[in-house]
Amino acid sequence: MTSYILRRLLLLIPTLWAIITLNFFIVQIAPGGPVDQAIATIELGQQSGFSGGGVANLTSNEKISQIPGTDRQYQGSRGLDPEVIDAIKKRFGFDKPLHERYFDMLWSYIRFDFGDSLFRGSSVMNLIKQSMPVSITLGLWSMLITYLISIPLGIKKAVRNGSAFDVWTSSMIIVGYAIPSFLFAVLLVIIFAGGGYLDWFPLRGLTSNNFDSLPWFGKITDYLWHIVLPVTATVIGGFATLTMLTKNSFLDEIHKQYVITARAKGLEEKRILYGHVFRNAMLLVIASFPATFVGMFFTGSLLIEVIFSLNGLGLLGYDATLQRDYPVMFGTLYIFTLIGLLLNIVSDITYTLVDPRIDFEARS
């Protein structure tokens, strides 16, 4: 198993390289980059009268120093000084040839140096460190609650397949699955966060403004009070899928010959269910863990972070994409990809723990 893990770790290198390379060249040919946005900002300022005695009379460096981060659409160049455009390109690093920027990026990423944000005035690594705790909080709580509810519920539905309990729980699950998590989040805000009915829960952030002055038990209560609504909205998305996956996995195993044989020998139903069926049925659930994990940590929580004003990693990458903030875009993509690949390895290791008969070393 050790040599298998080492080979998988070595495969991370070409996989990361291929993903980063493909996205780098795709982004380079996409219109509306940071240079275009900076030029558009100056032109819009000139059209609105900002340049009367201002931008037009400034030097190139002074003009560039007044370019704020913006996501306004490019309006088309109308005779800007070429020196200004050259200074903009130099500021954002686009004065270098494409291949030179590409190899500089690869060398920096090997050292986990993602550079600085083009618009936020901070390093990409600091932005990721600031945003990561929010995404981890949402992801961990959502995964914990989802698995603690879905797996026992799925097992009970499989055991009582076709009963009234199975029918009405399936109806509830279908309704929950049909409601998008972001729509459910909006509904929670309207009902419980002062959106027109009750004002029980806060709408912004993970802690209150006076969090530092609270006693330790007050901090725990305040933290849990803030995450109730976003975690509830996030859980809805993965709850139905995992429950039905668990149920179907158990149904497939319950009707196999070894279960019939165990029952014929007089073994207790709980021992058959959790001693034999559980390990085999959980293989499919474990196989879905990496995708579920990454989805809840980043993709699934994006709109939840927007609705509840939570500055997480998903929202960071989304804003960077809108602003064409390339260092942040590639930095978050690199982290997402690395976490996903590492989780695939963890999933394989968990396979062997659940079912020792699986030997990846022998297969390779």
Short mmCIF file of C-alpha atoms in Angstrom, two decimals:
data_model
loop_
_atom_site.label_atom_id
_atom_site.label_comp_id
_atom_site.label_asym_id
_atom_site.label_seq_id
_atom_site.Cartn_x
_atom_site.Cartn_y
_atom_site.Cartn_z
CA MET A 1 0.00 0.00 0.00
CA THR A 2 2.90 2.34 0.71
CA SER A 3 4.31 2.11 -2.81
CA TYR A 4 0.79 2.62 -4.23
CA ILE A 5 0.34 5.82 -2.20
CA LEU A 6 3.75 7.06 -3.33
CA ARG A 7 2.83 6.47 -6.97
CA ARG A 8 -0.46 8.30 -6.51
CA LEU A 9 1.35 11.23 -4.91
CA LEU A 10 3.77 11.37 -7.84
CA LEU A 11 0.83 11.40 -10.23
CA LEU A 12 -0.35 14.61 -8.57
CA ILE A 13 2.44 16.51 -10.29
CA PRO A 14 1.46 15.89 -13.96
CA THR A 15 -2.24 16.17 -13.10
CA LEU A 16 -1.80 19.57 -11.46
CA TRP A 17 0.44 20.69 -14.31
CA ALA A 18 -2.11 19.68 -16.96
CA ILE A 19 -5.04 21.41 -15.22
CA ILE A 20 -3.15 24.63 -14.50
CA THR A 21 -1.66 24.74 -18.02
CA LEU A 22 -5.00 24.20 -19.74
CA ASN A 23 -6.74 26.88 -17.69
CA PHE A 24 -3.83 29.31 -18.08
CA PHE A 25 -3.98 29.33 -21.87
CA ILE A 26 -7.80 29.36 -21.96
CA VAL A 27 -7.88 32.41 -19.70
CA GLN A 28 -5.19 34.21 -21.72
CA ILE A 29 -7.35 34.22 -24.86
CA ALA A 30 -10.54 35.22 -23.03
CA PRO A 31 -11.58 38.87 -23.55
CA GLY A 32 -12.04 41.35 -20.73
CA GLY A 33 -8.83 40.77 -18.79
CA PRO A 34 -7.45 43.04 -16.04
CA VAL A 35 -5.72 45.30 -18.58
CA ASP A 36 -8.98 45.84 -20.46
CA GLN A 37 -10.77 46.59 -17.21
CA ALA A 38 -8.13 49.08 -16.11
CA ILE A 39 -8.29 50.88 -19.47
CA ALA A 40 -12.07 50.94 -19.29
CA THR A 41 -11.90 52.44 -15.78
CA ILE A 42 -9.76 55.35 -16.99
CA GLU A 43 -11.99 55.93 -20.02
CA LEU A 44 -15.16 55.88 -17.93
CA GLY A 45 -13.53 58.34 -15.55
CA GLN A 46 -12.69 60.64 -18.42
CA GLN A 47 -16.23 60.43 -19.83
CA SER A 48 -17.75 61.30 -16.45
CA GLY A 49 -15.60 64.41 -16.10
CA PHE A 50 -13.07 62.84 -13.78
CA SER A 51 -10.27 63.85 -16.16
CA GLY A 52 -11.08 67.57 -16.55
CA GLY A 53 -7.97 68.71 -14.75
CA GLY A 54 -7.18 65.28 -13.46
CA VAL A 55 -6.38 62.13 -15.42
CA ALA A 56 -5.56 63.92 -18.69
CA ASN A 57 -2.95 66.07 -16.95
CA LEU A 58 -1.40 63.31 -14.84
CA THR A 59 1.72 61.37 -15.68
CA SER A 60 1.42 57.72 -16.66
CA ASN A 61 2.35 56.44 -13.20
CA GLU A 62 -0.11 58.82 -11.53
CA LYS A 63 -2.86 57.66 -13.87
CA ILE A 64 -2.12 54.03 -13.07
CA SER A 65 -2.11 54.70 -9.34
CA GLN A 66 -5.72 55.85 -9.57
CA ILE A 67 -7.05 52.63 -11.18
CA PRO A 68 -9.29 50.90 -8.63
CA GLY A 69 -10.38 47.27 -8.76
CA THR A 70 -13.53 47.06 -10.83
CA ASP A 71 -15.66 44.62 -12.76
CA ARG A 72 -17.20 47.15 -15.18
CA GLN A 73 -17.43 46.12 -18.80
CA TYR A 74 -14.82 47.33 -21.25
CA GLN A 75 -16.20 50.19 -23.37
CA GLY A 76 -13.52 50.18 -26.10
CA SER A 77 -10.32 52.23 -26.32
CA ARG A 78 -10.67 55.74 -27.66
CA GLY A 79 -7.21 57.22 -28.00
CA LEU A 80 -5.54 56.64 -24.64
CA ASP A 81 -1.88 57.55 -24.45
CA PRO A 82 0.17 54.45 -25.46
CA GLU A 83 2.44 55.12 -22.46
CA VAL A 84 -0.55 54.72 -20.17
CA ILE A 85 -1.48 51.40 -21.76
CA ASP A 86 2.14 50.19 -21.51
CA ALA A 87 2.24 51.20 -17.84
CA ILE A 88 -0.99 49.28 -17.22
CA LYS A 89 0.44 46.16 -18.85
CA LYS A 90 3.61 46.45 -16.78
CA ARG A 91 1.65 46.87 -13.56
CA PHE A 92 -0.35 43.69 -14.17
CA GLY A 93 2.62 41.74 -15.55
CA PHE A 94 1.38 41.63 -19.15
CA ASP A 95 4.47 43.35 -20.53
CA LYS A 96 6.18 39.93 -20.67
CA PRO A 97 5.69 37.36 -23.45
CA LEU A 98 3.08 34.66 -22.90
CA HIS A 99 5.58 31.81 -22.50
CA GLU A 100 7.61 33.79 -19.97
CA ARG A 101 4.51 34.47 -17.85
CA TYR A 102 3.62 30.78 -18.07
CA PHE A 103 6.99 29.49 -16.84
CA ASP A 104 7.14 32.15 -14.13
CA MET A 105 3.76 30.94 -12.91
CA LEU A 106 4.86 27.27 -12.86
CA TRP A 107 8.02 28.08 -10.91
CA SER A 108 6.05 30.16 -8.41
CA TYR A 109 3.41 27.46 -7.92
CA ILE A 110 6.06 24.82 -7.23
CA ARG A 111 7.07 27.03 -4.28
CA PHE A 112 3.41 27.72 -3.36
CA ASP A 113 3.97 31.38 -4.17
CA PHE A 114 0.75 32.57 -5.80
CA GLY A 115 1.77 36.22 -5.99
CA ASP A 116 -0.40 39.21 -5.12
CA SER A 117 -3.98 39.99 -6.01
CA LEU A 118 -4.32 42.50 -8.84
CA PHE A 119 -7.12 44.41 -7.13
CA ARG A 120 -7.27 43.53 -3.42
CA GLY A 121 -3.89 44.82 -2.25
CA SER A 122 -2.91 41.56 -0.54
CA SER A 123 -1.08 38.35 -1.34
CA VAL A 124 -3.14 35.47 -2.71
CA MET A 125 -1.95 33.17 0.07
CA ASN A 126 -3.17 35.60 2.75
CA LEU A 127 -6.55 35.86 1.01
CA ILE A 128 -6.81 32.07 0.91
CA LYS A 129 -5.84 31.78 4.58
CA GLN A 130 -8.47 34.35 5.52
CA SER A 131 -11.19 32.65 3.48
CA MET A 132 -10.38 29.01 4.23
CA PRO A 133 -11.78 28.90 7.82
CA VAL A 134 -15.23 29.95 6.60
CA SER A 135 -15.36 27.24 3.93
CA ILE A 136 -13.97 24.66 6.36
CA THR A 137 -16.61 25.58 8.92
CA LEU A 138 -19.47 25.21 6.47
CA GLY A 139 -18.03 22.05 4.95
CA LEU A 140 -17.22 20.20 8.17
CA TRP A 141 -20.53 20.91 9.88
CA SER A 142 -22.50 20.13 6.73
CA MET A 143 -20.63 16.87 6.12
CA LEU A 144 -20.96 15.79 9.76
CA ILE A 145 -24.70 16.45 9.94
CA THR A 146 -25.37 14.99 6.49
CA TYR A 147 -23.57 11.72 7.21
CA LEU A 148 -24.95 11.37 10.74
CA ILE A 149 -28.51 11.66 9.43
CA SER A 150 -28.33 10.17 5.94
CA ILE A 151 -26.53 6.89 6.68
CA PRO A 152 -28.78 5.71 9.58
CA LEU A 153 -31.87 6.91 7.67
CA GLY A 154 -30.76 5.12 4.50
CA ILE A 155 -30.16 1.89 6.43
CA LYS A 156 -33.58 2.08 8.09
CA LYS A 157 -35.27 2.75 4.75
CA ALA A 158 -33.52 -0.30 3.26
CA VAL A 159 -34.57 -2.54 6.14
CA ARG A 160 -38.15 -1.28 5.96
CA ASN A 161 -38.29 -1.03 2.19
CA GLY A 162 -41.85 -0.55 0.89
CA SER A 163 -43.31 0.31 4.31
CA ALA A 164 -45.23 3.47 5.16
CA PHE A 165 -42.07 4.87 6.78
CA ASP A 166 -40.10 4.32 3.56
CA VAL A 167 -42.80 5.98 1.44
CA TRP A 168 -43.25 9.17 3.46
CA THR A 169 -39.53 9.65 4.10
CA SER A 170 -38.88 9.23 0.36
CA SER A 171 -41.53 11.89 -0.32
CA MET A 172 -39.82 14.28 2.09
CA ILE A 173 -36.43 13.55 0.55
CA ILE A 174 -37.71 14.18 -2.99
CA VAL A 175 -39.19 17.51 -1.92
CA GLY A 176 -35.94 18.50 -0.23
CA TYR A 177 -33.90 17.47 -3.26
CA ALA A 178 -36.16 19.45 -5.60
CA ILE A 179 -35.51 22.69 -3.70
CA PRO A 180 -32.12 24.23 -4.61
CA SER A 181 -29.98 24.99 -1.57
CA PHE A 182 -29.71 28.69 -2.41
CA LEU A 183 -33.49 28.99 -2.71
CA PHE A 184 -33.90 27.25 0.63
CA ALA A 185 -31.33 29.68 2.07
CA VAL A 186 -33.40 32.63 0.85
CA LEU A 187 -36.48 31.06 2.43
CA LEU A 188 -34.64 30.68 5.75
CA VAL A 189 -33.57 34.32 5.62
CA ILE A 190 -37.12 35.49 4.96
CA ILE A 191 -38.61 33.42 7.78
CA PHE A 192 -35.90 33.38 10.48
CA ALA A 193 -33.42 36.23 9.81
CA GLY A 194 -35.60 39.33 9.82
CA GLY A 195 -36.74 39.03 6.24
CA GLY A 196 -40.38 39.67 7.09
CA TYR A 197 -41.36 37.24 9.83
CA LEU A 198 -39.04 36.17 12.67
CA ASP A 199 -35.70 37.72 13.61
CA TRP A 200 -34.10 34.85 15.48
CA PHE A 201 -30.78 34.44 13.67
CA PRO A 202 -28.09 36.85 12.39
CA LEU A 203 -27.64 37.39 8.67
CA ARG A 204 -23.95 38.25 8.35
CA GLY A 205 -20.67 36.60 9.33
CA LEU A 206 -19.78 33.70 11.61
CA THR A 207 -19.47 35.73 14.82
CA SER A 208 -20.89 38.88 16.41
CA ASN A 209 -19.02 42.18 16.68
CA ASN A 210 -18.48 41.65 20.43
CA PHE A 211 -17.23 38.09 20.00
CA ASP A 212 -13.80 38.76 21.58
CA SER A 213 -15.36 40.14 24.77
CA LEU A 214 -17.64 37.13 25.32
CA PRO A 215 -16.79 34.33 27.80
CA TRP A 216 -15.80 30.96 26.34
CA PHE A 217 -19.30 29.50 26.58
CA GLY A 218 -20.70 32.69 25.09
CA LYS A 219 -18.30 32.38 22.14
CA ILE A 220 -19.44 28.81 21.48
CA THR A 221 -23.10 29.82 21.66
CA ASP A 222 -22.53 32.85 19.42
CA TYR A 223 -20.66 30.76 16.83
CA LEU A 224 -23.33 28.05 16.73
CA TRP A 225 -26.04 30.72 16.57
CA HIS A 226 -24.45 32.18 13.42
CA ILE A 227 -23.94 28.91 11.53
CA VAL A 228 -27.42 27.41 12.03
CA LEU A 229 -28.99 28.88 8.88
CA PRO A 230 -26.07 28.53 6.40
CA VAL A 231 -25.32 24.96 7.52
CA THR A 232 -29.00 24.01 7.32
CA ALA A 233 -29.21 25.38 3.79
CA THR A 234 -26.02 23.56 2.75
CA VAL A 235 -27.14 20.21 4.20
CA ILE A 236 -30.29 20.16 2.05
CA GLY A 237 -28.25 19.74 -1.14
CA GLY A 238 -26.37 16.55 -0.16
CA PHE A 239 -28.92 15.04 2.20
CA ALA A 240 -31.18 13.37 -0.36
CA THR A 241 -28.44 11.95 -2.57
CA LEU A 242 -26.53 10.32 0.27
CA THR A 243 -29.66 8.87 1.88
CA MET A 244 -30.86 7.21 -1.32
CA LEU A 245 -27.34 6.01 -2.16
CA THR A 246 -27.07 4.36 1.25
CA LYS A 247 -30.51 2.77 0.93
CA ASN A 248 -29.85 1.35 -2.54
CA SER A 249 -26.43 0.05 -1.51
CA PHE A 250 -27.91 -1.81 1.44
CA LEU A 251 -30.78 -3.18 -0.64
CA ASP A 252 -28.29 -4.66 -3.12
CA GLU A 253 -26.36 -6.36 -0.32
CA ILE A 254 -29.33 -7.55 1.75
CA HIS A 255 -30.58 -9.82 -1.03
CA LYS A 256 -27.22 -11.49 -1.70
CA GLN A 257 -26.53 -15.13 -0.90
CA TYR A 258 -24.17 -14.55 2.03
CA VAL A 259 -26.91 -12.64 3.91
CA ILE A 260 -29.42 -15.44 3.30
CA THR A 261 -26.84 -17.95 4.55
CA ALA A 262 -26.11 -15.89 7.68
CA ARG A 263 -29.81 -15.70 8.49
CA ALA A 264 -30.18 -19.44 7.96
CA LYS A 265 -27.41 -19.99 10.52
CA GLY A 266 -29.44 -18.05 13.06
CA LEU A 267 -27.29 -14.93 13.36
CA GLU A 268 -28.93 -11.85 14.85
CA GLU A 269 -30.26 -9.32 12.36
CA LYS A 270 -28.15 -6.48 13.82
CA ARG A 271 -25.00 -8.58 13.55
CA ILE A 272 -25.78 -9.44 9.94
CA LEU A 273 -26.63 -5.85 9.11
CA TYR A 274 -23.71 -4.09 10.78
CA GLY A 275 -21.15 -6.90 10.87
CA HIS A 276 -21.39 -8.07 7.25
CA VAL A 277 -23.68 -5.93 5.11
CA PHE A 278 -22.41 -2.57 6.38
CA ARG A 279 -18.84 -2.96 5.13
CA ASN A 280 -19.85 -4.00 1.64
CA ALA A 281 -22.65 -1.45 1.31
CA MET A 282 -20.47 1.44 2.50
CA LEU A 283 -18.04 1.06 -0.39
CA LEU A 284 -20.23 3.09 -2.75
CA VAL A 285 -20.82 5.72 -0.07
CA ILE A 286 -17.10 6.02 0.54
CA ALA A 287 -16.46 6.27 -3.20
CA SER A 288 -18.68 9.37 -3.33
CA PHE A 289 -16.93 11.02 -0.37
CA PRO A 290 -14.30 13.08 -2.28
CA ALA A 291 -16.86 14.58 -4.67
CA THR A 292 -19.30 15.27 -1.82
CA PHE A 293 -16.55 16.79 0.30
CA VAL A 294 -15.25 19.14 -2.38
CA GLY A 295 -18.78 20.02 -3.47
CA MET A 296 -19.88 21.01 0.02
CA PHE A 297 -16.64 22.81 0.86
CA PHE A 298 -16.42 24.94 -2.23
CA THR A 299 -18.92 24.58 -5.07
CA GLY A 300 -22.07 23.93 -3.05
CA SER A 301 -21.39 26.66 -0.50
CA LEU A 302 -20.73 29.44 -3.04
CA LEU A 303 -24.26 30.86 -3.20
CA ILE A 304 -24.72 30.19 0.51
CA GLU A 305 -21.66 32.35 1.20
CA VAL A 306 -23.10 35.12 -0.98
CA ILE A 307 -26.55 35.02 0.63
CA PHE A 308 -25.23 35.01 4.21
CA SER A 309 -22.29 37.37 3.49
CA LEU A 310 -19.65 34.81 4.40
CA ASN A 311 -16.20 35.49 2.96
CA GLY A 312 -15.29 31.90 2.11
CA LEU A 313 -12.98 30.38 -0.47
CA GLY A 314 -15.76 29.75 -2.98
CA LEU A 315 -16.83 33.39 -2.90
CA LEU A 316 -13.20 34.47 -3.22
CA GLY A 317 -12.73 32.47 -6.40
CA TYR A 318 -16.05 33.65 -7.80
CA ASP A 319 -15.25 37.34 -7.25
CA ALA A 320 -11.79 36.83 -8.72
CA THR A 321 -13.33 35.34 -11.86
CA LEU A 322 -15.66 38.31 -12.29
CA GLN A 323 -12.79 40.76 -11.81
CA ARG A 324 -10.34 38.74 -13.94
CA ASP A 325 -8.02 38.68 -10.94
CA TYR A 326 -5.78 36.02 -12.45
CA PRO A 327 -3.46 35.34 -9.47
CA VAL A 328 -6.44 34.70 -7.19
CA MET A 329 -8.23 32.67 -9.88
CA PHE A 330 -5.28 30.34 -10.43
CA GLY A 331 -4.40 30.21 -6.74
CA THR A 332 -7.87 29.05 -5.70
CA LEU A 333 -8.01 26.63 -8.65
CA TYR A 334 -4.66 25.17 -7.58
CA ILE A 335 -5.88 24.68 -4.01
CA PHE A 336 -9.21 23.18 -5.15
CA THR A 337 -7.45 20.72 -7.45
CA LEU A 338 -4.84 19.73 -4.88
CA ILE A 339 -7.46 19.07 -2.19
CA GLY A 340 -9.58 17.02 -4.60
CA LEU A 341 -6.64 14.86 -5.69
CA LEU A 342 -5.50 14.27 -2.12
CA LEU A 343 -9.03 13.29 -1.12
CA ASN A 344 -9.09 10.68 -3.87
CA ILE A 345 -6.04 9.08 -2.26
CA VAL A 346 -7.71 9.26 1.16
CA SER A 347 -10.77 7.59 -0.36
CA ASP A 348 -8.64 4.67 -1.62
CA ILE A 349 -7.06 4.26 1.81
CA THR A 350 -10.51 4.24 3.41
CA TYR A 351 -11.56 1.51 0.97
CA THR A 352 -8.93 -0.81 2.39
CA LEU A 353 -9.90 0.02 5.97
CA VAL A 354 -13.56 -0.77 5.33
CA ASP A 355 -12.89 -3.88 3.24
CA PRO A 356 -9.41 -5.47 3.71
CA ARG A 357 -10.07 -7.67 0.66
CA ILE A 358 -9.41 -4.66 -1.58
CA ASP A 359 -5.72 -4.52 -2.39
CA PHE A 360 -4.68 -1.67 -4.66
CA GLU A 361 -1.07 -2.77 -4.41
CA ALA A 362 -1.84 -6.18 -5.92
CA ARG A 363 -3.89 -4.61 -8.72
CA SER A 364 -1.07 -2.29 -9.72
#
